[in-house]
PDB file of C-alpha atoms in Angstrom:
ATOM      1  CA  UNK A   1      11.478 -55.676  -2.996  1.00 57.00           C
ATOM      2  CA  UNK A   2      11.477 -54.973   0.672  1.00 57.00           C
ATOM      3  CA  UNK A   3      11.034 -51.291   1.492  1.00 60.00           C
ATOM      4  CA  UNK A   4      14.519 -50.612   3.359  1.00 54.00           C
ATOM      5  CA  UNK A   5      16.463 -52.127   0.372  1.00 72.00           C
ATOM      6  CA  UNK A   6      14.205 -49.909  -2.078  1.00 86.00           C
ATOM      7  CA  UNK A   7      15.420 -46.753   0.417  1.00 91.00           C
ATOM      8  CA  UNK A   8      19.091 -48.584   0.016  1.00 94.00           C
ATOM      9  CA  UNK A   9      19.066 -48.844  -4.043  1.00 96.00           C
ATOM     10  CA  UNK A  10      17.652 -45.150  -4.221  1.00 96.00           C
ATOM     11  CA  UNK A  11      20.888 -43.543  -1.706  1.00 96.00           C
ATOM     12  CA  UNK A  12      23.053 -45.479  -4.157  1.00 97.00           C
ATOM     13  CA  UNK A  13      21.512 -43.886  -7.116  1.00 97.00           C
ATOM     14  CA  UNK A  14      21.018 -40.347  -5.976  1.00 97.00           C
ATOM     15  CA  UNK A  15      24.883 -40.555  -5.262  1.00 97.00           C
ATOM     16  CA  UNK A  16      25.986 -41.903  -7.951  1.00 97.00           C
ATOM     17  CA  UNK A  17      24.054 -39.388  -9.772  1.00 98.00           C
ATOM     18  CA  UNK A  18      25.580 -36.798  -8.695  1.00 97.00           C
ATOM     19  CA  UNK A  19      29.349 -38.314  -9.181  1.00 97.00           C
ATOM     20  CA  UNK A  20      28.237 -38.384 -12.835  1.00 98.00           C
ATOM     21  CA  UNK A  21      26.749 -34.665 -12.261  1.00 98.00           C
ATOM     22  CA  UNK A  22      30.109 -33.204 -10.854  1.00 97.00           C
ATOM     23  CA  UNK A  23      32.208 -34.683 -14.045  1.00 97.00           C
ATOM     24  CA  UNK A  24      29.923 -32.766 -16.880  1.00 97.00           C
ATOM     25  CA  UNK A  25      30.650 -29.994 -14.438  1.00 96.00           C
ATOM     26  CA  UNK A  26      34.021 -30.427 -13.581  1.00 96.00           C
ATOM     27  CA  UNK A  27      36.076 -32.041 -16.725  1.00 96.00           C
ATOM     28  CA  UNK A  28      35.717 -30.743 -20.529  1.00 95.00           C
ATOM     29  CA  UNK A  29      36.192 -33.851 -22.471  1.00 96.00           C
ATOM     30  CA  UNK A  30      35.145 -37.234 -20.141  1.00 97.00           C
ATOM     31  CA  UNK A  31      34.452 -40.451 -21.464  1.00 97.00           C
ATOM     32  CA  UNK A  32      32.475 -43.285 -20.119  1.00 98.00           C
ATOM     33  CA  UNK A  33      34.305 -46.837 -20.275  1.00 96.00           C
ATOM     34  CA  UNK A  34      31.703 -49.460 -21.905  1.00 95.00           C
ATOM     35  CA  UNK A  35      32.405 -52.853 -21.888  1.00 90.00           C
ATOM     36  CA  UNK A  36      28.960 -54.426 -22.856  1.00 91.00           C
ATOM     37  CA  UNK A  37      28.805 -55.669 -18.545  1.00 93.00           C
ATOM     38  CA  UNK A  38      26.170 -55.213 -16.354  1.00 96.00           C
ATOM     39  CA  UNK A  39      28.108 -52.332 -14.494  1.00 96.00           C
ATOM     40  CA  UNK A  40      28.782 -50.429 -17.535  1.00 95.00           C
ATOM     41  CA  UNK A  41      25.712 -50.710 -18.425  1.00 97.00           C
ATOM     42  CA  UNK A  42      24.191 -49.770 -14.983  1.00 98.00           C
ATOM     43  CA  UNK A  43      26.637 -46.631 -15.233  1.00 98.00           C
ATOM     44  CA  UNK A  44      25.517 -45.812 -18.584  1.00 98.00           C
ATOM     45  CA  UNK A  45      21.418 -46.162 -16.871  1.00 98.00           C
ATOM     46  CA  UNK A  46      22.570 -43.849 -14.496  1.00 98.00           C
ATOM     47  CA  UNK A  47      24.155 -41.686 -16.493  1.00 98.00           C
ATOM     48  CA  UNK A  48      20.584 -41.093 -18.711  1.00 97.00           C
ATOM     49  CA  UNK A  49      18.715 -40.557 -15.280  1.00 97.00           C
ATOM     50  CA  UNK A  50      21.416 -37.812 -14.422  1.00 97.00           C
ATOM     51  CA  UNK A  51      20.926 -35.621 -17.649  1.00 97.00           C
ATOM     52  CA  UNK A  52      17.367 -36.501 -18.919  1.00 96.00           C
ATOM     53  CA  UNK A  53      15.362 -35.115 -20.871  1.00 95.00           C
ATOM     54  CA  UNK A  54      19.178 -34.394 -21.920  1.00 94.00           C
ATOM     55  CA  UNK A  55      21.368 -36.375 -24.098  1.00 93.00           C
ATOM     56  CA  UNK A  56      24.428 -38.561 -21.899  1.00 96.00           C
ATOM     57  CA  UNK A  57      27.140 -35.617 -22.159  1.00 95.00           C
ATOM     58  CA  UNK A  58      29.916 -37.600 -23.309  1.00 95.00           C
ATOM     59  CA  UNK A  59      30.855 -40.264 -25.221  1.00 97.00           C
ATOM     60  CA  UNK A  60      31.169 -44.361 -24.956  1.00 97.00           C
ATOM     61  CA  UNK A  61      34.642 -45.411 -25.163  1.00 97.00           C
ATOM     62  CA  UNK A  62      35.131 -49.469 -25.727  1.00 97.00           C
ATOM     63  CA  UNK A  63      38.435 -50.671 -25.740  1.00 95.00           C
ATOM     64  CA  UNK A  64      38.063 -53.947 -27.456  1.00 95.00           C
ATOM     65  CA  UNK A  65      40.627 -56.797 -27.059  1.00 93.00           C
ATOM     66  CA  UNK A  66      39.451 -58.697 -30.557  1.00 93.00           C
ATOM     67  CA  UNK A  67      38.487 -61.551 -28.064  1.00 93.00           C
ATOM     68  CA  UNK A  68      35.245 -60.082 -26.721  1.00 92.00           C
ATOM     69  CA  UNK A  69      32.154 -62.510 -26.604  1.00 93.00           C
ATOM     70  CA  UNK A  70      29.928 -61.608 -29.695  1.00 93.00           C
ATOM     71  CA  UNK A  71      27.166 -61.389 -27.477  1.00 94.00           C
ATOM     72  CA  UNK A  72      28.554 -58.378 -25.646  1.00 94.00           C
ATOM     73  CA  UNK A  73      29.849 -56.725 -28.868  1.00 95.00           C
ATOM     74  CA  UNK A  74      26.093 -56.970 -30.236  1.00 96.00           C
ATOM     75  CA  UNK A  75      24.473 -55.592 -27.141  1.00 96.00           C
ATOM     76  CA  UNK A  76      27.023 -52.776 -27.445  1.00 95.00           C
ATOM     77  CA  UNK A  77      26.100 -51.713 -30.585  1.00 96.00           C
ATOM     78  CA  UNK A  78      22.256 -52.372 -30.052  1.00 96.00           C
ATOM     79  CA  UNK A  79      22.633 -49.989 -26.664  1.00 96.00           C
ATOM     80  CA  UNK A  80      24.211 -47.432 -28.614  1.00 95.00           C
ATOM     81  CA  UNK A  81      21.947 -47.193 -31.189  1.00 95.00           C
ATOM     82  CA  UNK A  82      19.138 -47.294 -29.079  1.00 94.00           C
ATOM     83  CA  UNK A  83      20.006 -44.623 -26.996  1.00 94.00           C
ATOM     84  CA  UNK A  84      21.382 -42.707 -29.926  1.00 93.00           C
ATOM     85  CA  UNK A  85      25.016 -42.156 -27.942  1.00 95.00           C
ATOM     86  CA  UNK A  86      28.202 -41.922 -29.983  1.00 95.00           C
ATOM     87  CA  UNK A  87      30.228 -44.769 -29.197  1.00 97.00           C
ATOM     88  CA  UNK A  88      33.935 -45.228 -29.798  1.00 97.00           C
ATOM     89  CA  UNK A  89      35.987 -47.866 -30.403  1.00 97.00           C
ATOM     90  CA  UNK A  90      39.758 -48.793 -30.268  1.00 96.00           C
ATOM     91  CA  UNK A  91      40.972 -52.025 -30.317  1.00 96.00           C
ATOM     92  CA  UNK A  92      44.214 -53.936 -29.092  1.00 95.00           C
ATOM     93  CA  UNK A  93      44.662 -55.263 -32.852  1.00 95.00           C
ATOM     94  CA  UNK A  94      45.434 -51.863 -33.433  1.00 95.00           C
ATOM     95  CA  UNK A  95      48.122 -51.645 -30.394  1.00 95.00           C
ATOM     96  CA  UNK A  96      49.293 -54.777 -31.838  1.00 95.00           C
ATOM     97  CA  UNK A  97      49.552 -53.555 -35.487  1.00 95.00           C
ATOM     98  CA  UNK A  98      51.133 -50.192 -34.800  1.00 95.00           C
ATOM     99  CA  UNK A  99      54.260 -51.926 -32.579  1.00 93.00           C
ATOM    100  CA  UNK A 100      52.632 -50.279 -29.410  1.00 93.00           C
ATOM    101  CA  UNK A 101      51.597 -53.810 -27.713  1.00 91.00           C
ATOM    102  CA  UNK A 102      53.095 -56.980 -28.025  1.00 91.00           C
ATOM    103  CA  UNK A 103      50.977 -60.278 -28.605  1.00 89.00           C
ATOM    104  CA  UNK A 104      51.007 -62.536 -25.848  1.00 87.00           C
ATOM    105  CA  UNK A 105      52.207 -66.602 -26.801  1.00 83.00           C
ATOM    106  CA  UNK A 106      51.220 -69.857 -25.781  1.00 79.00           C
ATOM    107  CA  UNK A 107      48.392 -71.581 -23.852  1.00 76.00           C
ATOM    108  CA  UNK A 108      47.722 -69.117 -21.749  1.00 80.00           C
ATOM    109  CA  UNK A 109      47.942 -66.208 -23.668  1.00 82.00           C
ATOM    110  CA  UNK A 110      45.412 -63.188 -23.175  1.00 84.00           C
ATOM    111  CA  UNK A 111      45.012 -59.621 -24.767  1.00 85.00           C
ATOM    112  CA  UNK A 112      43.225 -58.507 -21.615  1.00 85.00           C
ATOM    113  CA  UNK A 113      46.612 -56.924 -20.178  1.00 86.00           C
ATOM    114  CA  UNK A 114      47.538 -55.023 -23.732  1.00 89.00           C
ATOM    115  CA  UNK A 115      44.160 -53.057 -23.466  1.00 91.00           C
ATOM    116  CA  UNK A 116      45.886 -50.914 -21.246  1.00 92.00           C
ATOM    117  CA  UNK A 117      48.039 -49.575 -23.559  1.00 93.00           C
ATOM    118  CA  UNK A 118      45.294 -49.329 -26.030  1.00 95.00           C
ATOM    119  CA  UNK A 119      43.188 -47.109 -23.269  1.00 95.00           C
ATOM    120  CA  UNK A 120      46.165 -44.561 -22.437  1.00 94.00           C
ATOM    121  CA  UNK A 121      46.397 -43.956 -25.936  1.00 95.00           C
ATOM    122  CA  UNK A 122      42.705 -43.429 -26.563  1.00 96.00           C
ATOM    123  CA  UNK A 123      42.938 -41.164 -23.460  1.00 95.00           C
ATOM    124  CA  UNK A 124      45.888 -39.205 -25.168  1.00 95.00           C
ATOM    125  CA  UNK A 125      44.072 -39.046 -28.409  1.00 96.00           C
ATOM    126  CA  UNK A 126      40.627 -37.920 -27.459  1.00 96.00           C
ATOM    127  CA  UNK A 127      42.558 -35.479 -24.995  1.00 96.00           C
ATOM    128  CA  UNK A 128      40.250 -36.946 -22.403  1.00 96.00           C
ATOM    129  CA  UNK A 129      40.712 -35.403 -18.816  1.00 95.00           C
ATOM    130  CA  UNK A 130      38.337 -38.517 -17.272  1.00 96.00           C
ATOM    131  CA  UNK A 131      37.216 -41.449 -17.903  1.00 96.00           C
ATOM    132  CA  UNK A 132      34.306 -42.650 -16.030  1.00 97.00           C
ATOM    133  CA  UNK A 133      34.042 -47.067 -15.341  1.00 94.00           C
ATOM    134  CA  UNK A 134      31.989 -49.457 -13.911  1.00 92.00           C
ATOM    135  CA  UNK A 135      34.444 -50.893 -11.077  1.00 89.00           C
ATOM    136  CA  UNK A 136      33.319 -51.743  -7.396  1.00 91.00           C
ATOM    137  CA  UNK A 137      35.265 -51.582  -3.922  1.00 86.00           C
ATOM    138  CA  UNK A 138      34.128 -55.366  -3.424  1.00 86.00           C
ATOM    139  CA  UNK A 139      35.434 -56.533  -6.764  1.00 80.00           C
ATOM    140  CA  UNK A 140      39.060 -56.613  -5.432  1.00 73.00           C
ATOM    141  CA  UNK A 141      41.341 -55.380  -2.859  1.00 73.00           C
ATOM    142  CA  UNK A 142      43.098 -52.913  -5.439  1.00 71.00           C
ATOM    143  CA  UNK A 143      39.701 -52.267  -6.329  1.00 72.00           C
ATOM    144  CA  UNK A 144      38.632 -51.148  -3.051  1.00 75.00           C
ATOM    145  CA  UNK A 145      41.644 -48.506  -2.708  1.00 78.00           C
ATOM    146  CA  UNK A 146      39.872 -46.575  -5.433  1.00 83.00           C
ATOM    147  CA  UNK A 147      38.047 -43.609  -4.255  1.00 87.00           C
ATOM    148  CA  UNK A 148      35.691 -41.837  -6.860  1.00 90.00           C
ATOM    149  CA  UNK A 149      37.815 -39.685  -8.355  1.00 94.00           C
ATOM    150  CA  UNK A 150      41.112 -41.362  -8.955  1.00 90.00           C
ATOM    151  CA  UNK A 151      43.792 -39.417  -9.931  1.00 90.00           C
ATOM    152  CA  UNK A 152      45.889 -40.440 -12.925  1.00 90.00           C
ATOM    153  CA  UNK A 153      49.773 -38.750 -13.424  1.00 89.00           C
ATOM    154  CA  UNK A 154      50.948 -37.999 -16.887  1.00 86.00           C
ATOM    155  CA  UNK A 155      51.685 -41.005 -17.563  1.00 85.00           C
ATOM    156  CA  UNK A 156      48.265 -42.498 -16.734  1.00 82.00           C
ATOM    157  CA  UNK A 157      49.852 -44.530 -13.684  1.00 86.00           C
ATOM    158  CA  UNK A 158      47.842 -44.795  -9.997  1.00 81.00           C
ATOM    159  CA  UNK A 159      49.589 -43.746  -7.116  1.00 82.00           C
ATOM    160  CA  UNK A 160      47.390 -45.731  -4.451  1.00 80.00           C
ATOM    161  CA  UNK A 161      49.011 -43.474  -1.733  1.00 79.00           C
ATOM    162  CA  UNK A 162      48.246 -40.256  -3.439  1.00 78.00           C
ATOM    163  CA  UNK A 163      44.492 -40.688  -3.360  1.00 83.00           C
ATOM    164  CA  UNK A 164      42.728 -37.356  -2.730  1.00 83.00           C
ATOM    165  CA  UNK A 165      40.124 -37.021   0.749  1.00 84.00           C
ATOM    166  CA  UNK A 166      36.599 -36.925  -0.225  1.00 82.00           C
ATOM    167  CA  UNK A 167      34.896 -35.259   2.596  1.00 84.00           C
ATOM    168  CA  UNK A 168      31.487 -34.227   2.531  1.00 86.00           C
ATOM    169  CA  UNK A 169      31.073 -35.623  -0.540  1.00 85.00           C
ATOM    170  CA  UNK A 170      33.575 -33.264  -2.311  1.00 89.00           C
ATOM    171  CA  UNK A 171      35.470 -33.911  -5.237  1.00 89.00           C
ATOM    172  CA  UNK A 172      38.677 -32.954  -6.522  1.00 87.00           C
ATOM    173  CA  UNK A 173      39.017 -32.714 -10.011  1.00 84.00           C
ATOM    174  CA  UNK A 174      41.934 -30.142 -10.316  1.00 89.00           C
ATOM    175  CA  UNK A 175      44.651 -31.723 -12.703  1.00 89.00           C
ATOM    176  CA  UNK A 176      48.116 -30.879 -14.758  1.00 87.00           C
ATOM    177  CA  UNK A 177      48.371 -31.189 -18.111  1.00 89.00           C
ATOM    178  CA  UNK A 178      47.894 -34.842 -19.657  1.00 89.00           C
ATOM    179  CA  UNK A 179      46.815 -35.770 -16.356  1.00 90.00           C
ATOM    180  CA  UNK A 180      43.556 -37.297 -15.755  1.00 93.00           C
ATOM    181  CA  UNK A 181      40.843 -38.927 -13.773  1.00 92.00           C
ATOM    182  CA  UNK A 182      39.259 -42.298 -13.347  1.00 94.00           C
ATOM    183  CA  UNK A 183      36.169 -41.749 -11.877  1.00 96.00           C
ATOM    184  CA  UNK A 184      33.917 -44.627 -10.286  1.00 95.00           C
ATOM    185  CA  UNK A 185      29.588 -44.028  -9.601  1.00 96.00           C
ATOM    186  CA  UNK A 186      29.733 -48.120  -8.052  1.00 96.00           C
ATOM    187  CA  UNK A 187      32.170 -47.503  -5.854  1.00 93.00           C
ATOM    188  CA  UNK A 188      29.913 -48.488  -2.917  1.00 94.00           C
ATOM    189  CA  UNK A 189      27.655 -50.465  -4.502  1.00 95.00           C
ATOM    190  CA  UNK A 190      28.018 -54.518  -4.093  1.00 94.00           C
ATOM    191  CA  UNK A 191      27.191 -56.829  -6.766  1.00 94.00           C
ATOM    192  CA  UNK A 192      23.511 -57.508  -4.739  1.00 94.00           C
ATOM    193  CA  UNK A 193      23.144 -54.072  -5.198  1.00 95.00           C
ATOM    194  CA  UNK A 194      24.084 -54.141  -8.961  1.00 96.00           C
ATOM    195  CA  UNK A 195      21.429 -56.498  -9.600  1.00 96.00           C
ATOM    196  CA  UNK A 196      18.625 -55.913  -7.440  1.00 96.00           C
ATOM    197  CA  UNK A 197      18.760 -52.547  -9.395  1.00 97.00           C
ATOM    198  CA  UNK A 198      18.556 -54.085 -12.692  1.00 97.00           C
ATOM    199  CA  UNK A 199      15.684 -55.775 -11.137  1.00 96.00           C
ATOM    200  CA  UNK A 200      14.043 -53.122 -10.022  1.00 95.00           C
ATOM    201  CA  UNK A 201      14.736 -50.464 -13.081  1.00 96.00           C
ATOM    202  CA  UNK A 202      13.971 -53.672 -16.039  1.00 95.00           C
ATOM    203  CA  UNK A 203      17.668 -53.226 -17.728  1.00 97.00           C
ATOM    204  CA  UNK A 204      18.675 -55.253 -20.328  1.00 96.00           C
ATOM    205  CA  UNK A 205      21.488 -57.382 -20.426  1.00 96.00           C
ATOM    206  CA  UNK A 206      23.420 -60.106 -22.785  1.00 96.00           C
ATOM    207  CA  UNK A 207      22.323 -63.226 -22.806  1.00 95.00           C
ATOM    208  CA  UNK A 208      25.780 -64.058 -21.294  1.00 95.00           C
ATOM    209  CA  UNK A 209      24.559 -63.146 -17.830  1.00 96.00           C
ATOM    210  CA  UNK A 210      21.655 -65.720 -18.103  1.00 97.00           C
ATOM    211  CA  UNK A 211      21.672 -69.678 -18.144  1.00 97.00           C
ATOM    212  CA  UNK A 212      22.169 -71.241 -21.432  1.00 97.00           C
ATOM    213  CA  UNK A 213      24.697 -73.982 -23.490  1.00 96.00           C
ATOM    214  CA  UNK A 214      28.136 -73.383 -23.844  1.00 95.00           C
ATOM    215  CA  UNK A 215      30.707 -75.761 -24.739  1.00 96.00           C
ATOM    216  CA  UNK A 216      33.226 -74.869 -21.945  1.00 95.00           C
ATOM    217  CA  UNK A 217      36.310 -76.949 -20.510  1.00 94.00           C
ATOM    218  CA  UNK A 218      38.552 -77.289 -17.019  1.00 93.00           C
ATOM    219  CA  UNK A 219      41.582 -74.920 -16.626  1.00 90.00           C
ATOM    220  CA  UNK A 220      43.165 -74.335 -13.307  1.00 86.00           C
ATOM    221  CA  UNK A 221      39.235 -74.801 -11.765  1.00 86.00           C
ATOM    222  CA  UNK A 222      38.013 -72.641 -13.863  1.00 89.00           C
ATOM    223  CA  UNK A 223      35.162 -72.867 -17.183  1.00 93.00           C
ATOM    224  CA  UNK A 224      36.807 -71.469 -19.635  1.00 94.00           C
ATOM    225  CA  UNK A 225      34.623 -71.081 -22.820  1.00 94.00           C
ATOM    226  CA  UNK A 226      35.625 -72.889 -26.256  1.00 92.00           C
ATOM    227  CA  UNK A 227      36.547 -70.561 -28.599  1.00 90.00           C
ATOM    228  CA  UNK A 228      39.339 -69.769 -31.465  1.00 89.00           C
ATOM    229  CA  UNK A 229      40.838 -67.301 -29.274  1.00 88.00           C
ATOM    230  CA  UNK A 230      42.036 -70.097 -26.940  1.00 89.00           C
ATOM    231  CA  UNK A 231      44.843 -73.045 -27.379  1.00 87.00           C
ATOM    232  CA  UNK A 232      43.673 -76.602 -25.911  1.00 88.00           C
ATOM    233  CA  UNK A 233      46.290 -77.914 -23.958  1.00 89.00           C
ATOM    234  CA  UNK A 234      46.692 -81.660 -24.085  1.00 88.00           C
ATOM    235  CA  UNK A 235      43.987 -83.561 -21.794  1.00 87.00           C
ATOM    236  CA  UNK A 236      41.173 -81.087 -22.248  1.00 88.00           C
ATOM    237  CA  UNK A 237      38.457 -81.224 -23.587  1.00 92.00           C
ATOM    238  CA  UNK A 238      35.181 -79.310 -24.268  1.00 94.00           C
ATOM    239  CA  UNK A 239      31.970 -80.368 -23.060  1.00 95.00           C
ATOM    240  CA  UNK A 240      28.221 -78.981 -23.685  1.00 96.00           C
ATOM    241  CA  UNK A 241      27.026 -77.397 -19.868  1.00 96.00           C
ATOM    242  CA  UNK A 242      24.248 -75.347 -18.839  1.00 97.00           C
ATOM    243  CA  UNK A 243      26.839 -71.846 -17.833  1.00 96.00           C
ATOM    244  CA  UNK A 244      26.339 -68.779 -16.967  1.00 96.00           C
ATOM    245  CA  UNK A 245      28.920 -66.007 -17.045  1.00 95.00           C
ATOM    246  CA  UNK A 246      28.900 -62.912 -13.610  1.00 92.00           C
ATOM    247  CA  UNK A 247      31.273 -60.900 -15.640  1.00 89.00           C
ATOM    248  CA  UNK A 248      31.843 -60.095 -19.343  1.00 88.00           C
ATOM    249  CA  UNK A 249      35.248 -60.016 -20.180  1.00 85.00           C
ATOM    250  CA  UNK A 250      38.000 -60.728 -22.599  1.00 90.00           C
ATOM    251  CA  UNK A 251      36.710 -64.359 -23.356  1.00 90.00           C
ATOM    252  CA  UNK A 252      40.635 -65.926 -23.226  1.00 89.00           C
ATOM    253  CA  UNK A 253      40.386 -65.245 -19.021  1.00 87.00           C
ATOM    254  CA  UNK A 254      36.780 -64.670 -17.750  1.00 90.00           C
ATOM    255  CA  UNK A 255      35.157 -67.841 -16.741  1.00 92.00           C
ATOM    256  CA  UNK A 256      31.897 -69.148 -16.508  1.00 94.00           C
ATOM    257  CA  UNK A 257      29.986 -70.815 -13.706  1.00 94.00           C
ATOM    258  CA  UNK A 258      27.789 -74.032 -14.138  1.00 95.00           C
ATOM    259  CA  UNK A 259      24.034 -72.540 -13.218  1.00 95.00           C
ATOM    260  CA  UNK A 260      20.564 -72.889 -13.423  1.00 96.00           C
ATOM    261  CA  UNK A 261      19.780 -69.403 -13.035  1.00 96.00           C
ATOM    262  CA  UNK A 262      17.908 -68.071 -16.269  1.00 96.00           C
ATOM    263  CA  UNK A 263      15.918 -64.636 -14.825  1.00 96.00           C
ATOM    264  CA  UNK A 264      16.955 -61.724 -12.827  1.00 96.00           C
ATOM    265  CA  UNK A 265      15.473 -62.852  -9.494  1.00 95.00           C
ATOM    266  CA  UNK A 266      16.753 -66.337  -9.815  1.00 96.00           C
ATOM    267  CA  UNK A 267      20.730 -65.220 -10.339  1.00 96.00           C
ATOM    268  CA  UNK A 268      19.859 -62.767  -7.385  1.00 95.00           C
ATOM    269  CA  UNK A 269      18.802 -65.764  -5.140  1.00 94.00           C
ATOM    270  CA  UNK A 270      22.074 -67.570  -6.265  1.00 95.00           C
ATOM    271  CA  UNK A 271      24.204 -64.592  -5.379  1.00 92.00           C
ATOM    272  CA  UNK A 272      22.573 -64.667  -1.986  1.00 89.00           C
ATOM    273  CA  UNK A 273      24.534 -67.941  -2.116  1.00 86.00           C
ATOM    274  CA  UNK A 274      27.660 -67.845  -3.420  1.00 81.00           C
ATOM    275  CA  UNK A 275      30.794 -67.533  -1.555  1.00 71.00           C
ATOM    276  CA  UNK A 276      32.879 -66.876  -4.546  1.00 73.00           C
ATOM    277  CA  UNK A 277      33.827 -63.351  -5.354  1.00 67.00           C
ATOM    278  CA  UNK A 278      32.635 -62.351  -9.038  1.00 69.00           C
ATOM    279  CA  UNK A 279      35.923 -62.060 -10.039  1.00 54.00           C
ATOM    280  CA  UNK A 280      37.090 -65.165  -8.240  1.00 55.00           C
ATOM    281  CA  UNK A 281      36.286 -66.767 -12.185  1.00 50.00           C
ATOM    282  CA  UNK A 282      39.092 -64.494 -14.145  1.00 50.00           C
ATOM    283  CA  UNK A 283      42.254 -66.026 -14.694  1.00 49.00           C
ATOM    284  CA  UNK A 284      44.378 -62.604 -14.968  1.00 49.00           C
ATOM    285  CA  UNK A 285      43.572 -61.521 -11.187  1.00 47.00           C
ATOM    286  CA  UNK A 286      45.522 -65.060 -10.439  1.00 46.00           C
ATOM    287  CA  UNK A 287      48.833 -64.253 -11.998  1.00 47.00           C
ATOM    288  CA  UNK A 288      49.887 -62.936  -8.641  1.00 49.00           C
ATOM    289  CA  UNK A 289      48.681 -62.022  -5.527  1.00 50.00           C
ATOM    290  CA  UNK A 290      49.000 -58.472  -6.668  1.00 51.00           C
ATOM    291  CA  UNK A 291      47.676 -58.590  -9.990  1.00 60.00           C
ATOM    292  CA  UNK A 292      45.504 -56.061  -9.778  1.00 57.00           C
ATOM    293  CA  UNK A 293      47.176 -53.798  -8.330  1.00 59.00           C
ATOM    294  CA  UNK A 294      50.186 -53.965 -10.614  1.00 62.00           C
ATOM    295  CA  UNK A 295      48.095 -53.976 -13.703  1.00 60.00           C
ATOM    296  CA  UNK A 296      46.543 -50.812 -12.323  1.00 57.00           C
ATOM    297  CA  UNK A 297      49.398 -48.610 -11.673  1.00 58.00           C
ATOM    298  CA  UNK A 298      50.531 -49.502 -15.066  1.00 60.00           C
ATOM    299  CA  UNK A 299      46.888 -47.650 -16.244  1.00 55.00           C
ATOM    300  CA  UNK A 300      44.817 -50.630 -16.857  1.00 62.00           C
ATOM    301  CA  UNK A 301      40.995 -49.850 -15.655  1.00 64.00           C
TER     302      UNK A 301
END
């Protein structure tokens, strides 16, 4: 790795560093959002580096929509073993269960909206005054309103107007009662970034970042993967491909791409490529134009 980008990957660690620095000193009861995805995982690298020879300060939340990949769920628990982090876990069956969420029906059906329910009342529950996630300005527009510490009313909502300034690298933690924070380390870093530094620090990932076999089939120009969590509409049909997936997700809406790339360095030569947007493969950001944005003010991630 050239020497400027090695200078580049280090500013983006030293301040995300000390984002994760100011929450242990700044909130009482933060959790970190773990999905099992290469940012969470990055944040959760970060967060080791930050506190060593500590322990992470603060627990791994999952909020798991019953339609997670297996791979990612097995990862999870092997990561939280091996670093020897408690690791919580609600799930949207739950929600579902308890009258709090109601199950989406036909074809296109997806859980990946309900987890915000099932996240504000995990919040509520673990009286948790921030929750700290993997999410990128470049992701997404909505995404790229965010500033690091995101302010969440009472009702966990996001007022993109009502952002605080963060000058000088300040941060503003001061909040009411059952109000809380989202806070963001990746805020500036780009998906290039993401994984030249898993390059360069040796992370592991799933297997569901890398090229392998998936039956997968055509919805909407997306690869969706085969699974029971999905209804076949009439006309398709699954076929064996050599996939890879750039985000782990709720498998019912995060597609896969067709690719070659089986090693770090190769999938951060195709990146160098692509003119797709990472998220460009999940079907929920295409429900509207503001998607995103809409699902956020309504407390999703």
């Amino acid at each position: 790795m050239v020497a400027y980008r090695k200078a580049h990957l280090e500013q983006l660690e030293s301040e995300a560093i000390h984002v994760l620095r100011e929450v242990a000193a700044q909130f009482e009861r933060p959790v970190l959002l773990f999905s099992g995805g290469k940012d969470s995982i990055v944040v959760v690298h970060l967060a080791r580096k930050a506190f060593w020879p500590g322990r992470i300060p603060f627990p791994l939340l999952h909020i798991d929509t019953g339609h997670n990949f297996p791979e990612a769920l097995e990862y999870r628990d092997w990561l939280a073993t091996h670093l020897g982090v408690d690791l919580l876990v609600r799930t949207v069956q739950d929600s579902i269960d308890r009258g709090r969420a109601v199950e989406e029906t036909g074809p296109t059906a997806s859980r990946n909206a309900l987890q915000t329910v099932t996240l504000l009342d995990a919040i509520r529950e673990l009286k948790a005054d921030a929750a700290i996630g993997g999410a990128r300005r470049d992701e997404e527009k909505a995404r790229a309103k965010e500033r690091f510490f995101s302010h969440r009313d009472a009702f966990g909502q996001w007022d993109p107007k009502g952002q605080r300034p963060e000058l000088w690298s300040l941060y503003n933690g001061r909040h009411g009662q059952g109000e809380h924070f989202r806070v963001f380390p990746l805020s500036n870093w780009t998906e290039m970034d993401v994984w030249q530094y898993i390059a360069a620090e040796r992370l592991e990932l799933p297997s569901l970042y890398f090229s392998h076999r998936r039956p997968v089939f055509e919805r909407d120009g997306m690869l969706l993967a085969e699974t029971p969590f999905i209804q076949l509409q009439p006309g398709e049909r699954p076929k064996e491909r050599v996939v890879r997936f750039r985000t782990v997700g709720d498998a019912t809406c995060t597609g896969a791409i067709e690719s070659p790339a089986a090693t770090v360095d190769e999938i951060i030569h195709e990146i160098a490529a692509l003119r797709i947007t990472e998220r460009g493969g999940r079907s929920d950001d295409r429900r509207s134009e503001a998607a995103m944005e809409d699902r956020k003010r309504q407390g999703y991630f």
